[in-house]
Amino acid sequence: MSVPLVAVAHGSRDPRAAATVAALLDAVRARRPDVPVHASFLDHAPPAPDQVLDGLAGDGADEAVVLPLLLTAAYHSKTDIPGVLNRVHGRHPRLVLRTAGTLGPHPLLLDALERRLSEAGVAPGDPDTAVVLASAGSSDPSANATNARLARRWRARGWRDVVPAYATAARPAPAEAVRALLDAGAPRVAVASYILAPGHFADKVRRESLAAGAAAVSPALGAAPEVADLIVRRYAGALEAPRAAAAV
């Protein structure tokens, strides 16, 4: 049996979020049936990652890969998850914890975004369509800057324009970005939800963007095949890191 994978999602009070994470991890299991895959949540839903890792240690595991189901490196990946790992290592010093990178940024996520826009009726790379790349937003400026760079990279795929927007903690808001693109003469504006699972932020982006004049708003990325493929890649990359460097 391969090294267990513990996926760490943000968590939400909205039951659609946990169901989406479950569907995504089912897709991962289909790709790697040899890997024990476990879901965990930082907040609002059980189980916590500490509980899952404690359980693995209690069952005799000597190694695990902890993979953040987060699209951008920010507070949760820089502070919350390392805190979890330090606590678990204090209780189980023999358990080697390998940390995978956050999901984004990665070209596969652009493929997933285009898949979801296509499902919403927007042809990929349409030169008459400007796109708002709408993320949840962060108080970490480097995380928002990463999303801005992703938007610039995506623009090269043929869109009229791609601009970043943030549902909270940063500007512009998605509705502001939609109005600005329409005012600049874009024939059509679509909003790509750069959000992993449905919930408060995805609903907010959709509601406010449509009210501002967006022609389409894509659903959350969810269990898109590209996201499942990316998780498998991140897992493999964590295992390729030197064991000593991976130990907490």
XYZ file of N, CA and C in Angstrom:
744
model
N 0.844 -1.194 0.000
C 0.000 0.000 0.000
C 0.884 1.250 0.000
N 0.471 2.244 -0.771
C 1.243 3.470 -0.893
C 1.088 4.355 0.340
N 1.897 5.409 0.388
C 1.846 6.373 1.492
C 0.478 7.048 1.507
N -0.179 7.136 2.651
C -1.501 7.774 2.710
C -1.447 9.247 2.314
N -2.519 9.696 1.710
C -2.698 11.096 1.341
C -3.781 11.690 2.229
N -3.447 12.768 2.928
C -4.420 13.489 3.748
C -4.658 14.843 3.083
N -5.804 14.988 2.465
C -6.163 16.241 1.803
C -6.784 17.170 2.837
N -6.332 18.425 2.841
C -6.799 19.403 3.830
C -7.544 20.510 3.102
N -8.858 20.546 3.274
C -9.685 21.583 2.665
C -9.979 22.673 3.686
N -10.427 23.808 3.186
C -10.751 24.929 4.072
C -11.891 24.572 5.009
N -12.954 23.999 4.459
C -14.136 23.678 5.242
C -15.185 24.763 5.152
N -16.439 24.372 5.259
C -17.554 25.308 5.126
C -18.758 24.761 5.866
N -19.619 25.668 6.316
C -20.883 25.240 6.912
C -21.857 24.754 5.838
N -21.598 25.104 4.594
C -22.458 24.703 3.491
C -22.184 23.237 3.145
N -23.160 22.358 3.259
C -22.903 20.929 3.012
C -22.461 20.631 1.584
N -22.728 21.536 0.642
C -22.276 21.304 -0.736
C -20.756 21.256 -0.814
N -20.085 21.985 0.060
C -18.621 22.036 0.008
C -18.017 20.677 0.347
N -18.432 20.076 1.451
C -17.898 18.771 1.833
C -18.254 17.713 0.793
N -19.454 17.792 0.228
C -19.851 16.832 -0.808
C -18.962 16.974 -2.041
N -18.599 18.208 -2.364
C -17.732 18.446 -3.516
C -16.333 17.903 -3.265
N -15.805 18.127 -2.068
C -14.493 17.576 -1.718
C -14.531 16.053 -1.793
N -15.620 15.449 -1.323
C -15.738 13.992 -1.386
C -15.718 13.505 -2.829
N -16.443 14.201 -3.711
C -16.466 13.801 -5.119
C -15.083 13.965 -5.760
N -14.400 15.042 -5.414
C -13.059 15.266 -5.948
C -12.103 14.167 -5.496
N -12.156 13.807 -4.234
C -11.249 12.777 -3.746
C -11.626 11.395 -4.268
N -12.894 11.169 -4.577
C -13.268 9.927 -5.263
C -12.590 9.849 -6.628
N -12.514 10.994 -7.305
C -11.842 11.027 -8.613
C -10.344 10.751 -8.453
N -9.759 11.220 -7.356
C -8.351 10.930 -7.085
C -8.165 9.435 -6.830
N -9.061 8.845 -6.050
C -8.964 7.403 -5.774
C -9.075 6.586 -7.047
N -9.909 7.031 -7.977
C -10.036 6.316 -9.243
C -8.729 6.340 -10.035
N -7.967 7.417 -9.881
C -6.681 7.534 -10.574
C -5.567 6.793 -9.850
N -5.642 6.741 -8.523
C -4.612 6.076 -7.721
C -5.280 5.158 -6.701
N -5.835 4.033 -7.167
C -6.527 3.144 -6.223
C -5.611 2.530 -5.177
N -4.299 2.625 -5.381
C -3.351 2.090 -4.414
C -3.112 3.016 -3.237
N -3.595 4.268 -3.337
C -3.305 5.269 -2.311
C -4.491 5.432 -1.356
N -4.288 5.258 -0.056
C -5.357 5.580 0.896
C -5.540 7.105 0.946
N -6.721 7.577 0.586
C -6.990 9.012 0.495
C -7.975 9.404 1.584
N -7.603 10.414 2.372
C -8.425 10.855 3.487
C -8.741 12.343 3.350
N -9.981 12.705 3.610
C -10.384 14.112 3.609
C -10.287 14.669 5.020
N -9.936 15.951 5.107
C -9.973 16.656 6.387
C -10.270 18.122 6.118
N -10.658 18.846 7.178
C -11.109 20.227 7.020
C -10.542 21.081 8.153
N -10.074 22.267 7.778
C -9.506 23.162 8.778
C -10.567 23.753 9.686
N -11.790 23.889 9.180
C -12.832 24.555 9.970
C -14.200 24.091 9.491
N -15.170 24.223 10.362
C -16.598 24.096 10.041
C -17.082 22.679 9.736
N -16.190 21.722 9.528
C -16.640 20.370 9.186
C -15.609 19.363 9.692
N -16.063 18.203 10.148
C -15.137 17.151 10.568
C -14.739 16.285 9.365
N -13.622 15.548 9.518
C -12.678 15.552 10.633
C -11.592 16.607 10.439
N -10.979 17.032 11.536
C -9.830 17.942 11.463
C -8.611 17.154 11.010
N -7.649 17.816 10.360
C -6.453 17.085 9.922
C -5.690 16.442 11.068
N -5.681 17.086 12.246
C -5.015 16.478 13.415
C -5.599 15.103 13.706
N -6.933 15.018 13.661
C -7.597 13.753 13.972
C -7.225 12.671 12.973
N -7.203 13.030 11.702
C -6.878 12.041 10.681
C -5.437 11.559 10.844
N -4.516 12.490 11.050
C -3.113 12.107 11.193
C -2.871 11.313 12.474
N -3.540 11.692 13.559
C -3.432 10.911 14.798
C -3.912 9.476 14.554
N -5.006 9.359 13.800
C -5.529 8.029 13.505
C -4.572 7.199 12.674
N -3.939 7.816 11.693
C -2.968 7.090 10.876
C -1.783 6.632 11.716
N -1.296 7.530 12.582
C -0.183 7.154 13.453
C -0.580 6.011 14.382
N -1.805 6.087 14.903
C -2.269 5.031 15.782
C -2.413 3.696 15.083
N -2.657 3.741 13.776
C -2.783 2.510 12.990
C -1.434 1.988 12.505
N -0.362 2.696 12.865
C 0.968 2.196 12.537
C 1.628 2.833 11.330
N 1.011 3.838 10.728
C 1.643 4.496 9.585
C 2.914 5.202 10.040
N 3.946 5.161 9.194
C 5.178 5.872 9.536
C 5.406 7.074 8.630
N 4.449 7.330 7.719
C 4.623 8.413 6.762
C 3.252 8.809 6.217
N 3.097 10.080 5.863
C 1.863 10.562 5.236
C 2.179 11.801 4.417
N 1.413 12.001 3.366
C 1.492 13.217 2.563
C 0.301 14.089 2.918
N 0.575 15.320 3.332
C -0.471 16.289 3.648
C -0.571 17.256 2.478
N -1.748 17.310 1.863
C -1.917 18.088 0.634
C -3.005 19.141 0.833
N -2.643 20.420 0.778
C -3.648 21.473 0.940
C -4.551 21.571 -0.290
N -5.844 21.430 -0.093
C -6.803 21.657 -1.187
C -7.105 23.152 -1.245
N -6.078 23.905 -1.535
C -6.140 25.365 -1.562
C -5.578 25.831 -2.897
N -6.202 26.836 -3.474
C -5.802 27.278 -4.805
C -4.615 28.222 -4.779
N -4.359 28.852 -3.644
C -3.272 29.826 -3.537
C -2.616 29.704 -2.167
N -1.319 29.869 -2.142
C -0.606 29.855 -0.866
C -0.897 31.150 -0.106
N -1.547 31.020 1.043
C -1.876 32.183 1.867
C -1.875 31.733 3.332
N -2.680 32.377 4.159
C -2.605 32.145 5.602
C -2.793 30.673 5.971
N -3.764 30.021 5.350
C -4.053 28.637 5.739
C -2.870 27.714 5.448
N -2.236 27.905 4.287
C -1.113 27.039 3.937
C 0.178 27.459 4.621
N 0.298 28.748 4.945
C 1.533 29.247 5.545
C 1.528 29.171 7.069
N 0.356 29.170 7.680
C 0.264 29.223 9.149
C -0.539 28.059 9.723
N -1.782 27.904 9.266
C -2.661 26.896 9.866
C -2.122 25.474 9.678
N -1.779 25.134 8.447
C -1.335 23.756 8.185
C 0.010 23.465 8.842
N 1.012 24.362 8.766
C 2.235 24.094 9.532
C 1.985 23.938 11.028
N 1.018 24.684 11.570
C 0.676 24.517 12.975
C 0.148 23.129 13.269
N -0.700 22.633 12.376
C -1.209 21.269 12.526
C -0.054 20.264 12.518
N 0.844 20.409 11.557
C 1.937 19.463 11.416
C 2.852 19.480 12.643
N 3.107 20.654 13.170
C 3.951 20.737 14.366
C 3.299 20.060 15.563
N 1.992 20.259 15.713
C 1.296 19.603 16.827
C 1.333 18.087 16.677
N 1.062 17.625 15.470
C 1.044 16.172 15.243
C 2.444 15.595 15.432
N 3.458 16.295 14.947
C 4.825 15.797 15.105
C 5.204 15.719 16.585
N 4.707 16.660 17.383
C 4.990 16.602 18.805
C 4.418 15.362 19.462
N 3.269 14.912 18.970
C 2.636 13.715 19.533
C 3.180 12.432 18.919
N 3.614 12.525 17.646
C 4.050 11.324 16.927
C 5.368 11.611 16.208
N 6.460 11.715 16.947
C 7.731 12.133 16.336
C 8.252 11.164 15.278
N 7.798 9.935 15.277
C 8.263 8.971 14.272
C 7.498 9.074 12.945
N 6.406 9.800 12.957
C 5.597 9.928 11.749
C 6.196 10.999 10.845
N 6.651 10.613 9.666
C 7.209 11.558 8.693
C 6.048 12.189 7.925
N 5.996 13.504 7.967
C 4.920 14.236 7.304
C 5.493 14.987 6.104
N 5.049 14.615 4.940
C 5.476 15.286 3.713
C 4.375 16.259 3.302
N 4.727 17.485 3.031
C 3.733 18.488 2.675
C 3.785 18.760 1.181
N 2.667 18.562 0.506
C 2.566 18.886 -0.917
C 2.291 20.374 -1.080
N 2.569 20.888 -2.266
C 2.268 22.280 -2.547
C 0.780 22.513 -2.701
N 0.371 23.774 -2.563
C -1.015 24.127 -2.843
C -1.328 23.808 -4.307
N -2.586 23.704 -4.627
C -2.964 23.327 -5.986
C -2.524 24.375 -7.005
N -2.736 25.641 -6.674
C -2.383 26.681 -7.626
C -1.123 27.414 -7.224
N -0.564 28.122 -8.217
C -1.008 28.185 -9.610
C -0.468 26.996 -10.407
N -1.209 26.630 -11.467
C -0.775 25.542 -12.344
C -1.595 25.614 -13.631
N -0.979 25.323 -14.787
C -1.737 25.360 -16.052
C -2.965 24.452 -16.073
N -2.937 23.354 -15.329
C -4.112 22.486 -15.294
C -5.331 23.210 -14.736
N -5.099 24.162 -13.846
C -6.234 24.912 -13.307
C -6.830 25.833 -14.364
N -6.010 26.345 -15.267
C -6.560 27.117 -16.378
C -7.416 26.224 -17.269
N -6.967 24.998 -17.487
C -7.776 24.055 -18.258
C -9.108 23.780 -17.557
N -9.060 23.641 -16.233
C -10.293 23.400 -15.477
C -11.210 24.612 -15.532
N -10.647 25.807 -15.440
C -11.454 27.024 -15.540
C -12.132 27.112 -16.905
N -11.407 26.778 -17.959
C -12.005 26.821 -19.290
C -13.077 25.746 -19.448
N -12.872 24.595 -18.816
C -13.910 23.558 -18.841
C -15.202 24.093 -18.214
N -15.078 24.707 -17.041
C -16.272 25.202 -16.359
C -16.929 26.357 -17.129
N -16.128 27.222 -17.744
C -16.716 28.284 -18.563
C -17.433 27.699 -19.773
N -16.847 26.685 -20.380
C -17.487 26.033 -21.522
C -18.834 25.448 -21.120
N -18.887 24.860 -19.924
C -20.152 24.313 -19.429
C -21.184 25.413 -19.216
N -20.701 26.650 -18.990
C -21.604 27.795 -18.812
C -21.910 28.493 -20.139
N -21.431 27.908 -21.238
C -21.755 28.444 -22.560
C -20.743 29.409 -23.131
N -19.537 29.424 -22.593
C -18.510 30.352 -23.057
C -17.416 29.564 -23.770
N -17.206 29.855 -25.056
C -16.187 29.151 -25.830
C -14.795 29.537 -25.343
N -13.920 28.572 -25.091
C -12.568 28.891 -24.617
C -11.812 29.800 -25.579
N -11.189 30.829 -25.028
C -10.377 31.721 -25.837
C -11.144 32.607 -26.792
N -12.421 32.841 -26.534
C -13.226 33.692 -27.419
C -12.672 35.123 -27.408
N -12.231 35.641 -28.557
C -11.620 36.980 -28.568
C -12.603 38.108 -28.294
N -13.902 37.823 -28.308
C -14.889 38.847 -27.983
C -15.321 38.797 -26.519
N -14.745 37.886 -25.767
C -15.120 37.724 -24.361
C -13.972 38.145 -23.448
N -14.268 39.041 -22.533
C -13.334 39.378 -21.455
C -13.729 38.560 -20.233
N -12.730 38.112 -19.503
C -12.964 37.210 -18.374
C -12.523 37.859 -17.073
N -13.341 37.700 -16.065
C -12.975 38.073 -14.702
C -12.603 36.790 -13.964
N -11.361 36.722 -13.518
C -10.895 35.580 -12.729
C -11.196 35.888 -11.267
N -12.276 35.317 -10.760
C -12.794 35.679 -9.438
C -12.402 34.642 -8.395
N -11.531 35.052 -7.480
C -11.133 34.187 -6.383
C -11.777 34.670 -5.088
N -11.622 33.871 -4.034
C -12.201 34.265 -2.749
C -11.524 35.513 -2.214
N -10.226 35.675 -2.493
C -9.493 36.823 -1.985
C -8.794 36.493 -0.680
N -7.764 37.264 -0.366
C -6.958 37.002 0.826
C -6.410 38.304 1.371
N -6.120 38.319 2.666
C -5.436 39.461 3.267
C -3.937 39.411 2.997
N -3.483 38.329 2.375
C -2.072 38.162 2.025
C -1.840 38.745 0.636
N -1.123 39.863 0.509
C -0.927 40.486 -0.806
C -0.241 39.561 -1.803
N 0.647 38.685 -1.340
C 1.346 37.804 -2.265
C 0.392 36.798 -2.895
N -0.625 36.368 -2.157
C -1.610 35.447 -2.711
C -2.418 36.131 -3.808
N -2.845 37.361 -3.563
C -3.602 38.091 -4.578
C -2.726 38.401 -5.794
N -1.449 38.673 -5.553
C -0.537 38.928 -6.666
C -0.355 37.676 -7.520
N -0.351 36.526 -6.880
C -0.251 35.270 -7.628
C -1.439 35.108 -8.561
N -2.638 35.435 -8.079
C -3.821 35.325 -8.925
C -3.786 36.347 -10.063
N -3.224 37.514 -9.802
C -3.089 38.515 -10.863
C -2.149 38.014 -11.957
N -1.066 37.348 -11.572
C -0.156 36.779 -12.568
C -0.831 35.667 -13.359
N -1.652 34.880 -12.673
C -2.386 33.818 -13.362
C -3.323 34.407 -14.409
N -3.981 35.508 -14.064
C -4.870 36.168 -15.021
C -4.100 36.631 -16.251
N -2.923 37.203 -16.043
C -2.122 37.655 -17.183
C -1.708 36.480 -18.071
N -1.361 35.363 -17.444
C -0.979 34.177 -18.216
C -2.162 33.650 -19.028
N -3.339 33.693 -18.417
C -4.528 33.158 -19.090
C -4.934 34.032 -20.280
N -4.672 35.314 -20.179
C -5.031 36.244 -21.260
C -4.395 35.809 -22.583
N -3.233 35.188 -22.505
C -2.509 34.784 -23.710
C -3.197 33.647 -24.468
N -4.220 33.058 -23.905
C -4.918 31.972 -24.587
C -5.968 32.485 -25.573
N -6.041 33.790 -25.778
C -6.909 34.304 -26.830
C -8.056 35.175 -26.389
N -8.320 35.268 -25.100
C -9.412 36.092 -24.606
C -9.177 37.571 -24.919
N -10.246 38.330 -24.976
C -10.114 39.777 -25.155
C -9.306 40.385 -24.008
N -9.584 39.912 -22.810
C -8.847 40.355 -21.634
C -9.156 39.381 -20.509
N -8.278 39.310 -19.534
C -8.532 38.556 -18.301
C -8.029 39.416 -17.154
N -8.893 39.681 -16.188
C -8.512 40.499 -15.046
C -8.867 39.763 -13.759
N -8.072 39.951 -12.710
C -8.384 39.308 -11.432
C -9.408 40.106 -10.641
N -10.140 39.410 -9.793
C -11.065 40.059 -8.864
C -11.184 39.180 -7.628
N -11.695 39.771 -6.551
C -11.657 39.088 -5.256
C -12.991 39.286 -4.533
N -13.536 38.181 -4.039
C -14.824 38.246 -3.367
C -14.739 38.958 -2.026
N -13.560 38.977 -1.427
C -13.382 39.633 -0.137
C -11.917 40.003 0.045
N -11.646 40.946 0.935
C -10.305 41.280 1.425
C -9.424 42.026 0.443
N -9.842 42.178 -0.802
C -9.026 42.897 -1.783
C -9.946 43.438 -2.877
N -9.425 44.343 -3.672
C -10.174 44.941 -4.772
C -9.463 44.672 -6.078
N -10.195 44.667 -7.202
C -11.620 44.964 -7.292
C -12.474 43.756 -6.931
N -13.707 44.034 -6.545
C -14.688 42.980 -6.393
C -15.096 42.497 -7.782
N -15.598 41.271 -7.915
C -15.996 40.781 -9.232
C -16.972 41.705 -9.953
N -17.960 42.241 -9.244
C -18.927 43.130 -9.893
C -18.242 44.386 -10.425
N -17.280 44.926 -9.677
C -16.539 46.097 -10.139
C -15.757 45.776 -11.403
N -15.139 44.607 -11.435
C -14.358 44.214 -12.604
C -15.259 44.018 -13.820
N -16.432 43.431 -13.610
C -17.378 43.252 -14.718
C -17.764 44.599 -15.300
N -18.153 45.531 -14.446
C -18.574 46.845 -14.934
C -17.448 47.572 -15.653
N -16.213 47.449 -15.128
C -15.079 48.129 -15.754
C -14.811 47.577 -17.147
N -14.908 46.277 -17.323
C -14.672 45.681 -18.641
C -15.777 46.068 -19.624
N -17.017 46.089 -19.163
C -18.112 46.512 -20.034
C -17.949 47.976 -20.413
N -17.572 48.811 -19.450
C -17.366 50.236 -19.734
C -16.221 50.450 -20.726
N -15.239 49.520 -20.718
C -14.094 49.626 -21.632
C -14.411 49.103 -23.024
N -15.654 48.618 -23.220
C -16.068 48.195 -24.551
C -16.081 46.711 -24.816
N -15.880 45.889 -23.802
C -15.928 44.444 -24.038
C -17.329 44.039 -24.481
N -17.452 43.314 -25.602
C -18.776 42.885 -26.049
C -19.458 41.939 -25.063
N -18.660 41.177 -24.355
C -19.213 40.170 -23.444
C -18.224 39.961 -22.308
N -18.750 39.838 -21.097
C -17.901 39.556 -19.942
C -18.400 38.281 -19.273
N -17.475 37.350 -19.058
C -17.774 36.122 -18.335
C -16.943 36.099 -17.064
N -17.479 35.497 -16.048
C -16.775 35.399 -14.764
C -16.418 33.944 -14.513
N -15.127 33.698 -14.312
C -14.633 32.354 -14.000
C -14.437 32.251 -12.497
N -15.166 31.363 -11.879
C -15.084 31.195 -10.430
C -13.851 30.372 -10.078
N -12.817 31.058 -9.604
C -11.580 30.402 -9.202
C -11.702 30.022 -7.736
N -12.635 29.139 -7.492
C -13.034 28.711 -6.157
C -13.223 27.204 -6.227
N -12.730 26.496 -5.236
C -12.730 25.046 -5.333
C -14.117 24.438 -5.178
N -14.887 24.931 -4.208
C -16.152 24.273 -3.890
C -17.277 25.297 -3.743
N -18.502 24.898 -3.997
C -19.629 25.815 -3.801
C -19.786 26.198 -2.344
N -20.374 27.367 -2.131
C -20.560 27.877 -0.787
C -20.776 29.373 -0.835
N -20.491 30.032 0.278
C -20.772 31.454 0.411
C -20.095 32.286 -0.671
N -18.792 32.085 -0.875
C -18.075 32.938 -1.815
C -18.515 32.684 -3.253
N -18.685 31.426 -3.629
C -19.132 31.127 -4.995
C -20.514 31.724 -5.247
N -21.396 31.630 -4.269
C -22.736 32.204 -4.428
C -22.668 33.724 -4.541
N -21.810 34.344 -3.742
C -21.654 35.800 -3.762
C -21.125 36.259 -5.120
N -20.111 35.574 -5.617
C -19.548 35.921 -6.924
C -20.609 35.821 -8.004
N -21.371 34.762 -7.995
C -22.383 34.562 -9.037
C -23.463 35.642 -8.953
N -23.994 35.845 -7.776
C -25.097 36.792 -7.608
C -24.688 38.209 -8.012
N -23.555 38.673 -7.500
C -23.153 40.052 -7.741
C -22.646 40.260 -9.171
N -22.021 39.251 -9.748
C -21.523 39.380 -11.117
C -22.656 39.455 -12.122
N -23.662 38.616 -11.952
C -24.807 38.658 -12.866
C -25.542 39.991 -12.742
N -25.661 40.482 -11.517
C -26.323 41.769 -11.323
C -25.557 42.905 -11.987
N -24.234 42.749 -12.110
C -23.406 43.789 -12.725
C -23.371 43.704 -14.244
N -23.967 42.644 -14.793
C -24.030 42.539 -16.246
C -23.220 41.425 -16.867
N -22.651 40.537 -16.066
C -21.910 39.408 -16.631
C -22.846 38.531 -17.457
N -22.344 38.065 -18.589
C -23.149 37.198 -19.450
C -23.199 35.767 -18.925
N -22.163 35.371 -18.189
C -22.105 34.008 -17.659
C -21.170 33.979 -16.466
N -21.472 33.085 -15.537
C -20.608 32.852 -14.380
C -20.430 31.345 -14.254
N -19.196 30.903 -14.276
C -18.953 29.462 -14.198
C -19.120 28.962 -12.770
N -19.434 27.691 -12.606
C -19.512 27.114 -11.255
C -18.121 26.902 -10.678
N -18.077 26.547 -9.406
C -16.811 26.229 -8.753
C -16.116 25.081 -9.483
N -14.807 25.000 -9.321
C -14.021 23.992 -10.030
C -14.420 22.578 -9.627
N -14.630 22.360 -8.352
C -15.127 21.078 -7.877
C -14.281 19.902 -8.337
N -14.965 18.854 -8.767
C -14.299 17.610 -9.154
C -13.947 17.594 -10.630
N -13.533 18.725 -11.167
C -13.078 18.758 -12.561
C -11.924 17.769 -12.729
N -11.868 17.050 -13.841
C -10.796 16.058 -14.024
C -9.407 16.658 -13.880
N -9.240 17.893 -14.340
C -7.921 18.517 -14.256
C -7.487 18.740 -12.805
N -8.443 19.019 -11.937
C -8.107 19.223 -10.521
C -7.683 17.894 -9.898
N -8.397 16.825 -10.230
C -8.006 15.504 -9.723
C -6.623 15.114 -10.240
N -6.358 15.387 -11.511
C -5.026 15.096 -12.064
C -3.946 15.891 -11.332
N -4.248 17.134 -11.012
C -3.270 17.983 -10.332
C -2.977 17.470 -8.924
N -3.995 16.996 -8.227
C -3.778 16.434 -6.894
C -2.828 15.243 -6.980
N -3.026 14.397 -7.977
C -2.143 13.244 -8.156
C -0.709 13.714 -8.404
N -0.553 14.761 -9.188
C 0.789 15.300 -9.450
C 1.416 15.873 -8.185
N 0.639 16.633 -7.428
C 1.184 17.217 -6.203
C 1.584 16.120 -5.208
N 0.792 15.082 -5.121
C 1.109 13.944 -4.246
C 2.429 13.306 -4.673
N 2.570 13.045 -5.966
C 3.796 12.428 -6.463
C 4.998 13.331 -6.220
N 4.819 14.631 -6.406
C 5.915 15.559 -6.172
C 6.363 15.572 -4.722
N 5.417 15.458 -3.799
C 5.774 15.429 -2.380
C 6.591 14.189 -2.049
N 6.263 13.069 -2.677
C 7.005 11.839 -2.413
C 8.394 11.874 -3.011
N 8.587 12.680 -4.052
C 9.904 12.757 -4.685
C 10.871 13.627 -3.891
N 10.358 14.434 -2.965
C 11.238 15.274 -2.146
C 12.071 14.391 -1.223
N 13.299 14.792 -0.932
C 14.126 14.000 -0.017
C 13.415 13.778 1.311
N 13.519 12.590 1.837
C 12.812 12.248 3.081
C 13.220 13.164 4.224
N 14.504 13.472 4.329
C 14.950 14.315 5.440
C 14.338 15.702 5.339
N 14.225 16.221 4.101
C 13.655 17.563 3.923
C 12.170 17.565 4.218
N 11.522 16.406 4.046
C 10.075 16.355 4.252
C 9.709 16.211 5.722
N 10.590 15.744 6.550
C 10.266 15.498 7.951
C 9.997 16.819 8.664
N 8.966 16.822 9.474
C 8.635 18.020 10.253
C 9.445 18.008 11.538
